[in-house]
């Protein structure tokens, strides 16, 4: 699991999640349920392989539909 430490809404209405590990997830402004689910699924799909090769990332940008 990736426990959440902090959830932040910027002045520009962009959501950022800080995990307990210190990793920051940029979710952006499109926070419809479908968009959030797709972003979290994309993160969890690749998290294991990415973290095992490179270590836990400091920041992950999930605002774009075709990558992070």
Short mmCIF file of N, CA and C in Angstrom, two decimals:
data_model
loop_
_atom_site.label_atom_id
_atom_site.label_comp_id
_atom_site.label_asym_id
_atom_site.label_seq_id
_atom_site.Cartn_x
_atom_site.Cartn_y
_atom_site.Cartn_z
N UNK A 1 0.83 -1.19 0.00
CA UNK A 1 0.00 0.00 0.00
C UNK A 1 0.87 1.24 0.00
N UNK A 2 0.28 2.34 -0.45
CA UNK A 2 0.98 3.62 -0.48
C UNK A 2 0.19 4.60 0.40
N UNK A 3 0.46 4.62 1.72
CA UNK A 3 -0.31 5.48 2.61
C UNK A 3 -0.10 6.97 2.33
N UNK A 4 -1.18 7.73 2.43
CA UNK A 4 -1.17 9.17 2.17
C UNK A 4 -0.85 9.91 3.47
N UNK A 5 0.10 10.84 3.37
CA UNK A 5 0.44 11.70 4.51
C UNK A 5 -0.30 13.04 4.42
N UNK A 6 -0.40 13.58 3.17
CA UNK A 6 -0.99 14.91 3.02
C UNK A 6 -1.65 15.03 1.65
N UNK A 7 -2.76 15.73 1.61
CA UNK A 7 -3.48 16.04 0.38
C UNK A 7 -3.58 17.56 0.30
N UNK A 8 -3.10 18.15 -0.82
CA UNK A 8 -3.02 19.60 -0.93
C UNK A 8 -3.74 20.08 -2.18
N UNK A 9 -4.47 21.19 -2.05
CA UNK A 9 -5.11 21.86 -3.19
C UNK A 9 -4.43 23.21 -3.36
N UNK A 10 -3.82 23.42 -4.54
CA UNK A 10 -3.09 24.67 -4.78
C UNK A 10 -4.05 25.82 -5.10
N UNK A 11 -3.49 27.02 -5.18
CA UNK A 11 -4.27 28.19 -5.56
C UNK A 11 -4.88 28.04 -6.95
N UNK A 12 -4.24 27.22 -7.80
CA UNK A 12 -4.73 26.99 -9.17
C UNK A 12 -5.67 25.79 -9.25
N UNK A 13 -6.09 25.29 -8.06
CA UNK A 13 -7.02 24.16 -7.94
C UNK A 13 -6.45 22.86 -8.50
N UNK A 14 -5.16 22.66 -8.28
CA UNK A 14 -4.47 21.45 -8.69
C UNK A 14 -4.17 20.62 -7.43
N UNK A 15 -4.50 19.34 -7.47
CA UNK A 15 -4.32 18.45 -6.33
C UNK A 15 -2.94 17.79 -6.34
N UNK A 16 -2.35 17.73 -5.14
CA UNK A 16 -1.07 17.07 -4.92
C UNK A 16 -1.23 16.16 -3.70
N UNK A 17 -0.71 14.94 -3.83
CA UNK A 17 -0.74 13.98 -2.72
C UNK A 17 0.69 13.71 -2.30
N UNK A 18 0.95 13.77 -1.00
CA UNK A 18 2.25 13.40 -0.47
C UNK A 18 2.07 12.08 0.27
N UNK A 19 2.83 11.08 -0.14
CA UNK A 19 2.75 9.77 0.48
C UNK A 19 3.58 9.73 1.76
N UNK A 20 3.34 8.75 2.59
CA UNK A 20 4.10 8.60 3.84
C UNK A 20 5.59 8.45 3.57
N UNK A 21 5.95 7.90 2.42
CA UNK A 21 7.36 7.73 2.04
C UNK A 21 8.03 9.04 1.65
N UNK A 22 7.23 10.08 1.44
CA UNK A 22 7.76 11.37 1.00
C UNK A 22 7.55 11.62 -0.49
N UNK A 23 7.19 10.60 -1.25
CA UNK A 23 6.93 10.76 -2.69
C UNK A 23 5.74 11.69 -2.89
N UNK A 24 5.87 12.63 -3.81
CA UNK A 24 4.81 13.58 -4.13
C UNK A 24 4.16 13.17 -5.45
N UNK A 25 2.83 13.07 -5.45
CA UNK A 25 2.08 12.72 -6.65
C UNK A 25 1.31 13.95 -7.13
N UNK A 26 1.59 14.36 -8.35
CA UNK A 26 0.87 15.48 -8.96
C UNK A 26 -0.36 14.91 -9.67
N UNK A 27 -1.56 15.21 -9.16
CA UNK A 27 -2.79 14.71 -9.77
C UNK A 27 -3.42 15.71 -10.74
N UNK A 28 -3.12 16.97 -10.59
CA UNK A 28 -3.66 17.98 -11.49
C UNK A 28 -5.04 18.46 -11.10
N UNK A 29 -5.72 19.07 -12.06
CA UNK A 29 -7.02 19.69 -11.80
C UNK A 29 -8.20 18.81 -12.17
N UNK A 30 -8.02 17.85 -13.06
CA UNK A 30 -9.13 16.97 -13.45
C UNK A 30 -9.27 15.89 -12.40
N UNK A 31 -10.17 16.10 -11.46
CA UNK A 31 -10.32 15.15 -10.36
C UNK A 31 -11.67 14.44 -10.39
N UNK A 32 -12.21 14.26 -11.59
CA UNK A 32 -13.42 13.45 -11.69
C UNK A 32 -13.06 12.04 -11.23
N UNK A 33 -14.01 11.30 -10.70
CA UNK A 33 -13.69 9.94 -10.21
C UNK A 33 -12.98 9.08 -11.25
N UNK A 34 -13.41 9.12 -12.49
CA UNK A 34 -12.78 8.30 -13.53
C UNK A 34 -11.33 8.70 -13.75
N UNK A 35 -11.05 9.99 -13.80
CA UNK A 35 -9.68 10.47 -14.01
C UNK A 35 -8.78 10.04 -12.86
N UNK A 36 -9.26 10.15 -11.64
CA UNK A 36 -8.45 9.76 -10.48
C UNK A 36 -8.18 8.26 -10.50
N UNK A 37 -9.19 7.47 -10.79
CA UNK A 37 -9.02 6.01 -10.84
C UNK A 37 -8.00 5.64 -11.91
N UNK A 38 -8.10 6.23 -13.09
CA UNK A 38 -7.16 5.93 -14.17
C UNK A 38 -5.72 6.28 -13.77
N UNK A 39 -5.55 7.41 -13.11
CA UNK A 39 -4.21 7.84 -12.70
C UNK A 39 -3.62 6.92 -11.64
N UNK A 40 -4.45 6.55 -10.68
CA UNK A 40 -3.97 5.66 -9.62
C UNK A 40 -3.68 4.27 -10.19
N UNK A 41 -4.51 3.79 -11.10
CA UNK A 41 -4.24 2.49 -11.74
C UNK A 41 -2.93 2.52 -12.51
N UNK A 42 -2.68 3.61 -13.22
CA UNK A 42 -1.42 3.73 -13.98
C UNK A 42 -0.23 3.72 -13.03
N UNK A 43 -0.36 4.42 -11.92
CA UNK A 43 0.71 4.46 -10.93
C UNK A 43 0.96 3.07 -10.35
N UNK A 44 -0.08 2.40 -9.91
CA UNK A 44 0.10 1.10 -9.27
C UNK A 44 0.58 0.04 -10.27
N UNK A 45 0.22 0.17 -11.53
CA UNK A 45 0.65 -0.78 -12.55
C UNK A 45 2.18 -0.77 -12.70
N UNK A 46 2.78 0.39 -12.60
CA UNK A 46 4.22 0.53 -12.86
C UNK A 46 5.06 0.79 -11.62
N UNK A 47 4.44 1.01 -10.48
CA UNK A 47 5.17 1.38 -9.27
C UNK A 47 6.21 0.33 -8.89
N UNK A 48 5.83 -0.94 -8.84
CA UNK A 48 6.74 -1.99 -8.40
C UNK A 48 8.00 -2.07 -9.23
N UNK A 49 7.83 -2.10 -10.55
CA UNK A 49 8.99 -2.21 -11.45
C UNK A 49 9.86 -0.96 -11.38
N UNK A 50 9.24 0.19 -11.32
CA UNK A 50 9.98 1.45 -11.28
C UNK A 50 10.75 1.58 -9.97
N UNK A 51 10.07 1.35 -8.85
CA UNK A 51 10.71 1.50 -7.54
C UNK A 51 11.81 0.48 -7.33
N UNK A 52 11.63 -0.75 -7.84
CA UNK A 52 12.67 -1.76 -7.64
C UNK A 52 13.93 -1.46 -8.47
N UNK A 53 13.75 -0.82 -9.61
CA UNK A 53 14.90 -0.49 -10.46
C UNK A 53 15.58 0.81 -10.05
N UNK A 54 14.78 1.81 -9.73
CA UNK A 54 15.31 3.15 -9.50
C UNK A 54 15.17 3.65 -8.07
N UNK A 55 14.48 2.90 -7.23
CA UNK A 55 14.15 3.38 -5.89
C UNK A 55 12.87 4.19 -5.95
N UNK A 56 12.31 4.49 -4.81
CA UNK A 56 11.07 5.26 -4.77
C UNK A 56 11.32 6.66 -5.33
N UNK A 57 10.50 7.10 -6.28
CA UNK A 57 10.70 8.43 -6.86
C UNK A 57 10.34 9.54 -5.87
N UNK A 58 10.98 10.68 -6.02
CA UNK A 58 10.67 11.84 -5.19
C UNK A 58 9.37 12.48 -5.63
N UNK A 59 9.10 12.47 -6.94
CA UNK A 59 7.91 13.13 -7.49
C UNK A 59 7.43 12.34 -8.69
N UNK A 60 6.10 12.18 -8.78
CA UNK A 60 5.48 11.50 -9.91
C UNK A 60 4.39 12.42 -10.46
N UNK A 61 4.48 12.75 -11.74
CA UNK A 61 3.51 13.63 -12.39
C UNK A 61 2.49 12.76 -13.12
N UNK A 62 1.28 12.71 -12.59
CA UNK A 62 0.20 11.88 -13.15
C UNK A 62 -0.83 12.71 -13.91
N UNK A 63 -0.50 13.93 -14.26
CA UNK A 63 -1.48 14.81 -14.89
C UNK A 63 -1.78 14.45 -16.35
N UNK A 64 -0.93 13.67 -16.96
CA UNK A 64 -1.08 13.39 -18.40
C UNK A 64 -1.54 11.95 -18.60
N UNK A 65 -2.42 11.72 -19.55
CA UNK A 65 -3.03 10.38 -19.72
C UNK A 65 -2.11 9.32 -20.30
N UNK A 66 -0.97 9.70 -20.88
CA UNK A 66 -0.15 8.73 -21.59
C UNK A 66 1.19 8.42 -20.92
N UNK A 67 1.30 8.71 -19.65
CA UNK A 67 2.55 8.40 -18.98
C UNK A 67 2.64 9.07 -17.62
N UNK A 68 3.81 8.98 -17.04
CA UNK A 68 4.07 9.71 -15.80
C UNK A 68 5.55 9.92 -15.65
#
